[in-house]
Short mmCIF file of C-alpha atoms and ligand atoms in Angstrom, two decimals:
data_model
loop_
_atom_site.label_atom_id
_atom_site.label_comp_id
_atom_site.label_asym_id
_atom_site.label_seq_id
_atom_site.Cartn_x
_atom_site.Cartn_y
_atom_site.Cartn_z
CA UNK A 1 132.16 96.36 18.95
CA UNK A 2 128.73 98.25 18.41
CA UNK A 3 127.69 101.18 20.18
CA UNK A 4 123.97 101.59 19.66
CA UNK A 5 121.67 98.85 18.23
CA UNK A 6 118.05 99.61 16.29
CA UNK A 7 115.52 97.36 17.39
CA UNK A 8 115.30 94.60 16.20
CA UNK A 9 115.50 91.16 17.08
CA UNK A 10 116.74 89.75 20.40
CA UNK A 11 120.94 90.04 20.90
CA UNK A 12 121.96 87.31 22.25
CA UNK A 13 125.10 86.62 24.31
CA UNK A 14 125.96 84.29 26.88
CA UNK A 15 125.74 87.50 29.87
CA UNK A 16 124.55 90.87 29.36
CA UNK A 17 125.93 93.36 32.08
CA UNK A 18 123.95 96.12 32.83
CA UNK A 19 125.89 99.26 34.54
CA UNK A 20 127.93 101.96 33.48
CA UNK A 21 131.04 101.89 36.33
CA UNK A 22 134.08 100.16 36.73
CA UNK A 23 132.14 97.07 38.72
CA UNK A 24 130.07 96.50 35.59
CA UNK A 25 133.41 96.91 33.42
CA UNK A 26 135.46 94.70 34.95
CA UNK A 27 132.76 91.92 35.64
CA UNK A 28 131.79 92.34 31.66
CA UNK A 29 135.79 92.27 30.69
CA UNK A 30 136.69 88.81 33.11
CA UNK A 31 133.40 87.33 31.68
CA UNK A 32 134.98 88.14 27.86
CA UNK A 33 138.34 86.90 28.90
CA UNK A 34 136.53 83.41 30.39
CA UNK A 35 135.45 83.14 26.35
CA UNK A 36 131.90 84.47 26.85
CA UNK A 37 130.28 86.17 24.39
CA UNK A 38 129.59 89.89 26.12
CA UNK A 39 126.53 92.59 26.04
CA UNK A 40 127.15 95.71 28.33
CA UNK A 41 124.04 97.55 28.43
CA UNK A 42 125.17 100.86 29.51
CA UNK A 43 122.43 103.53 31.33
CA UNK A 44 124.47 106.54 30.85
CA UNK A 45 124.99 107.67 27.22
CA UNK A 46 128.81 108.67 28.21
CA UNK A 47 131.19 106.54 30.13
CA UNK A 48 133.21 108.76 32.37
CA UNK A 49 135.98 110.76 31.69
CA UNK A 50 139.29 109.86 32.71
CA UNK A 51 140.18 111.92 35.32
CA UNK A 52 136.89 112.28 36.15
CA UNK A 53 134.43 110.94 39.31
CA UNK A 54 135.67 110.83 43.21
CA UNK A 55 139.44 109.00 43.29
CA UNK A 56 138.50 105.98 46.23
CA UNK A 57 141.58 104.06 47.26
CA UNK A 58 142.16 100.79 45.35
CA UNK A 59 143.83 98.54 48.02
CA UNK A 60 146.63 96.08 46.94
CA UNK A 61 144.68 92.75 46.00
CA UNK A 62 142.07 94.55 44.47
CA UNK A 63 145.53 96.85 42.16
CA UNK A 64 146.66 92.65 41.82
CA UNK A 65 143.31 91.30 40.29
CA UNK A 66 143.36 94.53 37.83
CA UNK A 67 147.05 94.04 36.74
CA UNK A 68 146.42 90.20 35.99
CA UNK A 69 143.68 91.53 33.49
CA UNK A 70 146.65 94.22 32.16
CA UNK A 71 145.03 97.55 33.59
CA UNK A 72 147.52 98.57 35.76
CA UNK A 73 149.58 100.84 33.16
CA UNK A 74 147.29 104.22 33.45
CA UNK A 75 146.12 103.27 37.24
CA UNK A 76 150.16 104.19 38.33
CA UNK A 77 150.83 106.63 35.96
CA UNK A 78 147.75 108.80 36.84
CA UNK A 79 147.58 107.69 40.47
CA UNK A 80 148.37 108.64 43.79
CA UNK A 81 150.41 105.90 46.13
CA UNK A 82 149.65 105.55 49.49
CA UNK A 83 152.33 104.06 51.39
CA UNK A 84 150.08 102.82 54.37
CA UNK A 85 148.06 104.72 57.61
CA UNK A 86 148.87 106.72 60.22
CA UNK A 87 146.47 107.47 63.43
CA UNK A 88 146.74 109.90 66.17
CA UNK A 89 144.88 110.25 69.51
CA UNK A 90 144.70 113.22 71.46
CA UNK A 91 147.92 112.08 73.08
CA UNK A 92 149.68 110.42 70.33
CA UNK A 93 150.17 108.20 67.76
CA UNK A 94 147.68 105.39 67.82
CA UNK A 95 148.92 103.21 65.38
CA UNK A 96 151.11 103.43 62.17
CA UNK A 97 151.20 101.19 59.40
CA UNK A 98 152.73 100.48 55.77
CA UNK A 99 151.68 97.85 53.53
CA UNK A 100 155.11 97.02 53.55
CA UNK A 101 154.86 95.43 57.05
CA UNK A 102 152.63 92.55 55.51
CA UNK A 103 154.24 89.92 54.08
CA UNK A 104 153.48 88.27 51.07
CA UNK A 105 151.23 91.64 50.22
CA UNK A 106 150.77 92.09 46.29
CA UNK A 107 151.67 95.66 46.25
CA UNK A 108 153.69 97.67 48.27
CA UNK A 109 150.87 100.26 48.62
CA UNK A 110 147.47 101.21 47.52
CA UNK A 111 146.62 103.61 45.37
CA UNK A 112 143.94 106.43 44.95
CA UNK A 113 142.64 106.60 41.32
CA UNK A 114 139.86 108.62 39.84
CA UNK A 115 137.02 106.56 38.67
CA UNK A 116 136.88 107.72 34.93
CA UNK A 117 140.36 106.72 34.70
CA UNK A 118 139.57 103.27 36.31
CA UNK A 119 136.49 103.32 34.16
CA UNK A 120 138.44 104.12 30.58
CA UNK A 121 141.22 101.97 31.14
CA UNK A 122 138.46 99.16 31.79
CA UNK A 123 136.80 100.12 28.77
CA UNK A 124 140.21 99.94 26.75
CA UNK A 125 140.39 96.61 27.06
CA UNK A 126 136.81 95.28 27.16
CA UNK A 127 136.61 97.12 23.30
CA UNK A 128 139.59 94.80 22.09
CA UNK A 129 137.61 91.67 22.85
CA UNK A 130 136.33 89.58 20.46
CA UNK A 131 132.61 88.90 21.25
CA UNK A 132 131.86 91.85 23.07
CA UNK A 133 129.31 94.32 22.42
CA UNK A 134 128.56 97.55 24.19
CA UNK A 135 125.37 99.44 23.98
CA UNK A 136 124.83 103.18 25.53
CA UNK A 137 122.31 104.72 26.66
CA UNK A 138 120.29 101.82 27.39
CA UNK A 139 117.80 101.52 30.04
CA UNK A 140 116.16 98.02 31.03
CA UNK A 141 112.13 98.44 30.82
CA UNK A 142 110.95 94.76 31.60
CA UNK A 143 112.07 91.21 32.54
CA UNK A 144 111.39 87.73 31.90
CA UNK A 145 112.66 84.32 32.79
CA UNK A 146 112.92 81.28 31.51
CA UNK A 147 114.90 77.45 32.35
CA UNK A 148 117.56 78.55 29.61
CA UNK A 149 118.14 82.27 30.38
CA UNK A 150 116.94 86.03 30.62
CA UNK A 151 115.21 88.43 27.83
CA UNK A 152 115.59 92.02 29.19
CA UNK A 153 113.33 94.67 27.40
CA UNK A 154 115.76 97.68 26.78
CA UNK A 155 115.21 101.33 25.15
CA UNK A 156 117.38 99.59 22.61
CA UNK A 157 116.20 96.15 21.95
CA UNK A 158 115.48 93.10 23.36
CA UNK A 159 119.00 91.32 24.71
CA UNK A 160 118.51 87.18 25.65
CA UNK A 161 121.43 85.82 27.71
CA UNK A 162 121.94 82.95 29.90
CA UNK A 163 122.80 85.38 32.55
CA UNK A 164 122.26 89.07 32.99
CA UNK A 165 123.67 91.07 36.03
CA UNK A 166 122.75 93.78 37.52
CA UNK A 167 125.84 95.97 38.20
CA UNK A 168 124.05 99.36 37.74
CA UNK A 169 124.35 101.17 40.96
CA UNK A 170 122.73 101.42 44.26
CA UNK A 171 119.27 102.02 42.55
CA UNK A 172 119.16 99.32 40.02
CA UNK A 173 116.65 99.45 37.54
CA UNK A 174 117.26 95.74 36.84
CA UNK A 175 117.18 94.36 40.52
CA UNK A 176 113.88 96.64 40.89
CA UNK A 177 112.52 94.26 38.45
CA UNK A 178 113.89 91.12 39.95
CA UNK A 179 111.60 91.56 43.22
CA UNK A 180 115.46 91.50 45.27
CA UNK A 181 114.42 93.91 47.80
CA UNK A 182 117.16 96.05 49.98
CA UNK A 183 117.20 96.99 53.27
CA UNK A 184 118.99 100.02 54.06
CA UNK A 185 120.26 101.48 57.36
CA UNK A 186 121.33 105.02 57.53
CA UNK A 187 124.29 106.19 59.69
CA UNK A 188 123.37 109.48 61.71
CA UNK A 189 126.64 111.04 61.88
CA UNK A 190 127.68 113.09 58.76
CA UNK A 191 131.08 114.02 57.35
CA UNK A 192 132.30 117.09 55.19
CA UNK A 193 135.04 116.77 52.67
CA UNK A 194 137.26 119.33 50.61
CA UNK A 195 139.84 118.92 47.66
CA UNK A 196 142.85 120.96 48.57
CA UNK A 197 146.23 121.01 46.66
CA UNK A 198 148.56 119.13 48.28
CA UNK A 199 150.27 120.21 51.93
CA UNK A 200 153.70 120.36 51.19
CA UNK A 201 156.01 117.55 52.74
CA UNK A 202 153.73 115.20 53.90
CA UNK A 203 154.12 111.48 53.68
CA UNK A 204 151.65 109.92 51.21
CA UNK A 205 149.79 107.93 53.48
CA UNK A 206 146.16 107.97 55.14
CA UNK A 207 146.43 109.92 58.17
CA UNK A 208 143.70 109.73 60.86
CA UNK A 209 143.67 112.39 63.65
CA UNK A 210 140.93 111.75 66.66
CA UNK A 211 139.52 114.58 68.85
CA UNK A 212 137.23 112.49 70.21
CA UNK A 213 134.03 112.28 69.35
CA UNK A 214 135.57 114.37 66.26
CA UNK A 215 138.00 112.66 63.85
CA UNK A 216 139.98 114.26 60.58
CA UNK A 217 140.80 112.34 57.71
CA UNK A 218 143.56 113.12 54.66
CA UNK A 219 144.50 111.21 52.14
CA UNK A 220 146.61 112.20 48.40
CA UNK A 221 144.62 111.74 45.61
CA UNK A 222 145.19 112.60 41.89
CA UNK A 223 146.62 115.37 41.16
CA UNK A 224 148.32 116.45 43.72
CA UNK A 225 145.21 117.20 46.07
CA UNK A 226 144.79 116.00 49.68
CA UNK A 227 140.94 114.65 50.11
CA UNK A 228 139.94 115.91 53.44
CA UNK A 229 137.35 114.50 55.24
CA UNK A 230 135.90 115.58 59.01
CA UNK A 231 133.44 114.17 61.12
CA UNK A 232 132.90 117.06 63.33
CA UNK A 233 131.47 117.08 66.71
CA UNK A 234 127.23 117.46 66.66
CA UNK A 235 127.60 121.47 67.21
CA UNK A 236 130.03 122.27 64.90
CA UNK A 237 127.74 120.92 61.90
CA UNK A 238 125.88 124.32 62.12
CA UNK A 239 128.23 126.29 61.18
CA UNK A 240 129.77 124.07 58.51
CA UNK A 241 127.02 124.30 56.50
CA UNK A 242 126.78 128.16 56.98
CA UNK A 243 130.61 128.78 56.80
CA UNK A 244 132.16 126.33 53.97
CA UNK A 245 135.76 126.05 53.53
CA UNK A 246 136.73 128.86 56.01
CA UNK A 247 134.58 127.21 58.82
CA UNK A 248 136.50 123.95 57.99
CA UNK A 249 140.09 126.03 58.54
CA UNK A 250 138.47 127.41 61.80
CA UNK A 251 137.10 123.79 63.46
CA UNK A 252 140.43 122.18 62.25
CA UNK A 253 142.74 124.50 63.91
CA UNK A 254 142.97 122.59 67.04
CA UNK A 255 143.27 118.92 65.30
CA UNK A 256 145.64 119.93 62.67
CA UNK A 257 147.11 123.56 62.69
CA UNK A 258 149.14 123.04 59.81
CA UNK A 259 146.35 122.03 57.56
CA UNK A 260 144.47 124.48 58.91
CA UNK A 261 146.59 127.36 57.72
CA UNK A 262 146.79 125.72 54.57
CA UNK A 263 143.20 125.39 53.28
CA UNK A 264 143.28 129.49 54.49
CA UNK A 265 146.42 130.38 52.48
CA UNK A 266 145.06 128.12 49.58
CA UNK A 267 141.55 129.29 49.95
CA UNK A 268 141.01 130.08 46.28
CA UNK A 269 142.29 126.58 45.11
CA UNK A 270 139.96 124.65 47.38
CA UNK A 271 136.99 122.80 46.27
CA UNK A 272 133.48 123.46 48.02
CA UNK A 273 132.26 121.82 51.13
CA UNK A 274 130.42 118.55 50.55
CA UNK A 275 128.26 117.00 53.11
CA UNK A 276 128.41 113.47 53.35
CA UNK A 277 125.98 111.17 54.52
CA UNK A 278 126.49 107.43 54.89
CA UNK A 279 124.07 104.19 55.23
CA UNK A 280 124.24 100.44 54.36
CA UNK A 281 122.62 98.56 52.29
CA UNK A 282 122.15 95.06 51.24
CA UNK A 283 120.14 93.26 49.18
CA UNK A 284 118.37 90.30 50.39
CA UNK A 285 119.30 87.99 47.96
CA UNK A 286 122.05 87.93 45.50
CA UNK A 287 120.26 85.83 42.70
CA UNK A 288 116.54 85.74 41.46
CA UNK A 289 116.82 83.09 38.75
CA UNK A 290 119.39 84.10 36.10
CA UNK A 291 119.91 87.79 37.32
CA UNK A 292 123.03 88.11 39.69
CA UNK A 293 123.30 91.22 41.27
CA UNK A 294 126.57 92.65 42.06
CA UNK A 295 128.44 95.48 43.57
CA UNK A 296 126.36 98.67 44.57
CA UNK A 297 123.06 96.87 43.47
CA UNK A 298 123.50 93.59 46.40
CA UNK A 299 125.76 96.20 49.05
CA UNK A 300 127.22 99.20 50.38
CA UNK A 301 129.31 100.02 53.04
CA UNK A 302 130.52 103.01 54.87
CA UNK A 303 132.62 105.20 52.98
CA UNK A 304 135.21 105.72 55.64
CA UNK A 305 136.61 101.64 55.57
CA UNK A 306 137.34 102.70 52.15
CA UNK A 307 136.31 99.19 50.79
CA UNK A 308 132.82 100.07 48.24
CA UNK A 309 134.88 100.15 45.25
CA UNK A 310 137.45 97.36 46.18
CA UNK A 311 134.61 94.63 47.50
CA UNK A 312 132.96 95.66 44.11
CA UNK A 313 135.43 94.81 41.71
CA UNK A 314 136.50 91.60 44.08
CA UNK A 315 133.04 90.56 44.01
CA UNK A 316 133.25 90.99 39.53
CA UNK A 317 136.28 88.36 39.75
CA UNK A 318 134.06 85.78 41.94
CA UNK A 319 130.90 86.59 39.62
CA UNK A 320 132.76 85.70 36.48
CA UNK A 321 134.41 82.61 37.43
CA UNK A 322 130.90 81.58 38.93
CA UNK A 323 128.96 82.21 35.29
CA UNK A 324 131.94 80.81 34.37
CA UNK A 325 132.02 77.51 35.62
CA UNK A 326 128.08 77.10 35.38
CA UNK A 327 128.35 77.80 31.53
CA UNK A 328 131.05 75.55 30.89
CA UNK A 329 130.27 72.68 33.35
CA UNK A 330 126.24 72.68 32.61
CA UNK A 331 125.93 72.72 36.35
CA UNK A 332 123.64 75.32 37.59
CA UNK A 333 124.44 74.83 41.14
CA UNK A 334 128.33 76.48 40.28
CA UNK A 335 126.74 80.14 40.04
CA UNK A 336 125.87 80.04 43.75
CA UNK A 337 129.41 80.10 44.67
CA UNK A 338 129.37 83.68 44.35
CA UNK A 339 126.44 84.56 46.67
CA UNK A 340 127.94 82.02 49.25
CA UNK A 341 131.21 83.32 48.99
CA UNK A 342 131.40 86.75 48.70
CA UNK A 343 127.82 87.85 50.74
CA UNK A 344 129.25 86.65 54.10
CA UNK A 345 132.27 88.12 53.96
CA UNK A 346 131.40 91.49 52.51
CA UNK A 347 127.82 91.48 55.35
CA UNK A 348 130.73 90.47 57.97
CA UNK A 349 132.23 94.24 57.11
CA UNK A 350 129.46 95.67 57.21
CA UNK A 351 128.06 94.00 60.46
CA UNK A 352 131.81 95.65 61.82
CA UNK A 353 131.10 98.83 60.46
CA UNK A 354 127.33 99.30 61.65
CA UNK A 355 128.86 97.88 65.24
CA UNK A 356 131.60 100.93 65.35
CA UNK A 357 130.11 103.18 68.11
CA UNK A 358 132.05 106.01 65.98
CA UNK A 359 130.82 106.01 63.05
CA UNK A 360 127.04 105.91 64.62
CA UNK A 361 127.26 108.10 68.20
CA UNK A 362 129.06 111.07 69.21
CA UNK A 363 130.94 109.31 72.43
CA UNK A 364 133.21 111.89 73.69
CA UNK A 365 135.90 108.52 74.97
CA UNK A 366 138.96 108.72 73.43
CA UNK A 367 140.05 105.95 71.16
CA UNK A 368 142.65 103.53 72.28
CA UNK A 369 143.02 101.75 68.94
CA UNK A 370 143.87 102.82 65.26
CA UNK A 371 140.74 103.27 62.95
CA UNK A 372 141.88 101.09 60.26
CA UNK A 373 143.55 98.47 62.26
CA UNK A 374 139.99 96.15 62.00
CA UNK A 375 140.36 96.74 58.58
CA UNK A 376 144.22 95.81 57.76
CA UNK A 377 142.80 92.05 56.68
CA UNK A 378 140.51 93.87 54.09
CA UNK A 379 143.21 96.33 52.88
CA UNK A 380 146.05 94.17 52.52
CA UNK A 381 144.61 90.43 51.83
CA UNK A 382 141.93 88.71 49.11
CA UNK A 383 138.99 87.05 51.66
CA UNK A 384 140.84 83.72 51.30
CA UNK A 385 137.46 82.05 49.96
CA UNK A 386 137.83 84.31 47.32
CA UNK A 387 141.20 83.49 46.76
CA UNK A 388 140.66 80.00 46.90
CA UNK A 389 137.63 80.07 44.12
CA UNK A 390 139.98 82.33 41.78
CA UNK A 391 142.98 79.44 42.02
CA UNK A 392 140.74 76.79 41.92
CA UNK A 393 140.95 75.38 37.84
CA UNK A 394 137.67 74.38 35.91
C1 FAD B 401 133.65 110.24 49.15
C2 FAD B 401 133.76 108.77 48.82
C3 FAD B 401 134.94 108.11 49.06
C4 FAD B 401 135.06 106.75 48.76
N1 FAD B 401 136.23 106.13 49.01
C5 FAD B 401 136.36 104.83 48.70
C6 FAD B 401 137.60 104.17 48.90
O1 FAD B 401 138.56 104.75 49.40
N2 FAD B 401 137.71 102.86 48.51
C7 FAD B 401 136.66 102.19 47.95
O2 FAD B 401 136.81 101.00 47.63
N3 FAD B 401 135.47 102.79 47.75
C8 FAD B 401 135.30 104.09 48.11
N4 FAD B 401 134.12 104.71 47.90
C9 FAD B 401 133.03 103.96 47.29
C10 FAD B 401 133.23 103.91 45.77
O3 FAD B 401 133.45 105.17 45.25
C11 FAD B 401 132.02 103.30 45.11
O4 FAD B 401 131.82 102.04 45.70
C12 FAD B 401 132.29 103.10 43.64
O5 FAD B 401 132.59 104.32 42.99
C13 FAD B 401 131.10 102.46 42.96
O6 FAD B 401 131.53 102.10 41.67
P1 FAD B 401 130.59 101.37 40.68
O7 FAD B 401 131.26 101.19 39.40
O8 FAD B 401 130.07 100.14 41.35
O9 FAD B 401 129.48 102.48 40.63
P2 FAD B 401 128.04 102.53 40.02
O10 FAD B 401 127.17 103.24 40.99
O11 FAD B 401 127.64 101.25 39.45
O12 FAD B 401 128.32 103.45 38.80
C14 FAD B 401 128.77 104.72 38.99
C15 FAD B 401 129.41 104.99 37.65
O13 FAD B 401 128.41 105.52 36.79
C16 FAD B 401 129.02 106.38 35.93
N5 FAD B 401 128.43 107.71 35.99
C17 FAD B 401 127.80 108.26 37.02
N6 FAD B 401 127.38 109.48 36.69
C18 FAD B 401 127.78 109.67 35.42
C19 FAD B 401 127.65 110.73 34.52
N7 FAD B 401 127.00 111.86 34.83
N8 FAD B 401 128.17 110.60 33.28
C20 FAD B 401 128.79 109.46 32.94
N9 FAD B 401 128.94 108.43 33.76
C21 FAD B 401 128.45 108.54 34.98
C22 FAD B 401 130.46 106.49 36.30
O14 FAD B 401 131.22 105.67 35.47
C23 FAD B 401 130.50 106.00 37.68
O15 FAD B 401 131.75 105.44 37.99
C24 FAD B 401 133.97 106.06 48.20
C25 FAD B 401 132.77 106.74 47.94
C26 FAD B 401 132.65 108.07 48.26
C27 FAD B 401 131.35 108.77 47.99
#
């Protein structure tokens, strides 16, 4: 494996990757492991940290396609398992569920993982593969297209492949270039989110609490913190971003009085306040030619169905076996399996999410269902298309 080429003439591989996160990681490493010969043209001169990066929870199917690949070791070990969801309403408990309660589920939980560990376990294994080559620092500059494959222009050489994919983030240099175009809808409501230590004696699980049209969100994450997230009513957004952490304490006193007193008594171990703001976004196709686009660059979704990370990496095991079966069958049609089975069902989440009166108004109605009970087929189950494509042989 190279880290930084001179120019020079074209490398060539069968698919160059172009990202820097675990989505372009994992789709470079199953592409390797189909017996592809590998460029990962990296933007960022650094791949991150372990330990490093927000710590999203990686929901069993997604924890199953990682382990088949052998990254599971350093997920568990520096992870945080969460057992399954609980969700209160102003008069009680909404709904509970474990993971457990789902038959034939891969993994008895999820788990929340920092994305530099994710990241350097990913890049552990993609360095021990033959025919891989990974390039840092690397920005794509130009395009062009021909019936046999792709040239990018790069700040470090020319790279021909039969495919390139563009797995490089929300604002991706190489779908820019494509023409794909994205249309993006913004979500008006805003959340805030600390890092405290952990609240002693709590059950690891995701635990929703609605004060309607306010809701609180906790789940563990590495090491030992509790992620705390609040949608707060339209007035009380003032004086978060005035008051910080001890605002937080104050608005959450009447939702969750333990947690309250916690983030005061802990005050000097808590993170800062983070505003966060939410939108979707899709791309309008997920192929121009030979570029695939993938991930971040064809879709986001709201952060709180915790599913950007997991319909990601899913969508880097249907990518892979798509190149896959193109490159090995000569039939160019077999790469549009991807687009027409993972763009439905990841635009059907979103559609769900954008639909969620929630997440977009500040309706004072109580809810009478769970939060995450829509999503229980997403957090527990593969999109059986997906499923199906992965078993299918050839
Ligand atoms: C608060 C929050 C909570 C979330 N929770 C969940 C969840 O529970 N489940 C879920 O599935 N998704 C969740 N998401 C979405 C998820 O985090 C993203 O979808 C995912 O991180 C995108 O990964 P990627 O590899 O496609 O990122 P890309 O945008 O392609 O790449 C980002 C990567 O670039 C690299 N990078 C960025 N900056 C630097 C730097 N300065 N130095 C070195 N490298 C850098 C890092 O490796 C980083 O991982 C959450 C997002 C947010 C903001």
């Amino acid at each position: 494996m190279s880290t930084q080429s001179p120019p020079g003439p074209d490398i060539e591989a069968d698919v160059c990757v172009v990202g820097s996160g675990a989505t372009a990681l994992f789709a470079a490493l199953l592409c390797a492991r189909h017996g592809h010969t590998v460029v990962l043209a990296s933007p960022q001169e650094e791949f991150e940290p372990a330990g490093a990066g927000i710590s999203p929870l990686l929901a069993p199917p997604t924890l199953q396609l990682l382990a088949e690949q052998g990254v599971e070791e350093e997920l568990i070990r520096d992870g945080r398992r969460v057992l399954g969801v609980d969700d209160h309403g102003t008069t009680g408990l909404l709904s509970r569920w474990r993971y457990t309660d789902h038959p034939g589920i891969a993994r008895p939980h999820g788990l929340t993982v920092t994305t530099g560990t994710l990241v350097q376990a990913l890049l552990a294994r993609l360095r021990d593969e033959p025919g891989v080559r990974v390039h840092t620092g690397v920005s794509v500059t130009a395009l062009t297209q021909d019936d046999d494959g792709v040239r990018l222009t790069t700040t470090g050489g020319a790279i021909r492949a039969a495919y390139a994919v563009a797995a490089d983030g929300r604002a991706s240099a190489l779908r820019e270039l494509t023409g794909i175009g994205l249309d993006v809808r913004t979500f008006d409501r805003p959340a805030w989110l600390v890092v405290t230590p952990d609240v002693p004696g709590r059950d690891p699980v995701l635990l929703v609490r609605h004060q309607a049209p306010a809701a609180l969100f906790t789940i563990p994450i590495p090491p030992e913190s509790l992620a705390v997230v609040w949608s707060p009513d339209r007035d009380q957004e003032e004086a978060l971003e005035q008051g910080g952490p001890a605002a937080l304490a104050e608005q959450l006193r009447s939702v969750d009085p333990e947690l309250a007193d916690w983030l005061e008594r802990s005050r000097d171990r808590v993170s800062p306040l983070i505003r966060l703001a939410f939108s979707l976004w899709r791309a309008d196709r997920w192929r121009a030619g030979r570029v695939l686009v993938l991930g971040e660059s064809a879709h986001g979704l709201h952060t709180l169905g915790g599913q950007g990370l997991n319909q990601s990496l899913q969508d880097g095991a249907s990518l892979a076996r798509a190149v896959h079966d193109t490159l090995t069958t000569g039939d160019g049609t077999r790469v549009d399996d991807y687009e027409r089975i993972r763009r439905p069902h990841v635009e059907k989440l979103q559609d769900f999410q954008w639909n969620l009166q929630p997440l977009r108004s500040y309706s004072p109605a109580p809810p009478t269902r769970g939060a995450h009970e829509d999503f229980i087929e997403a957090m527990t189950r593969l999109d059986p298309a997906l499923a199906g494509q992965l078993a299918a042989s050839g």
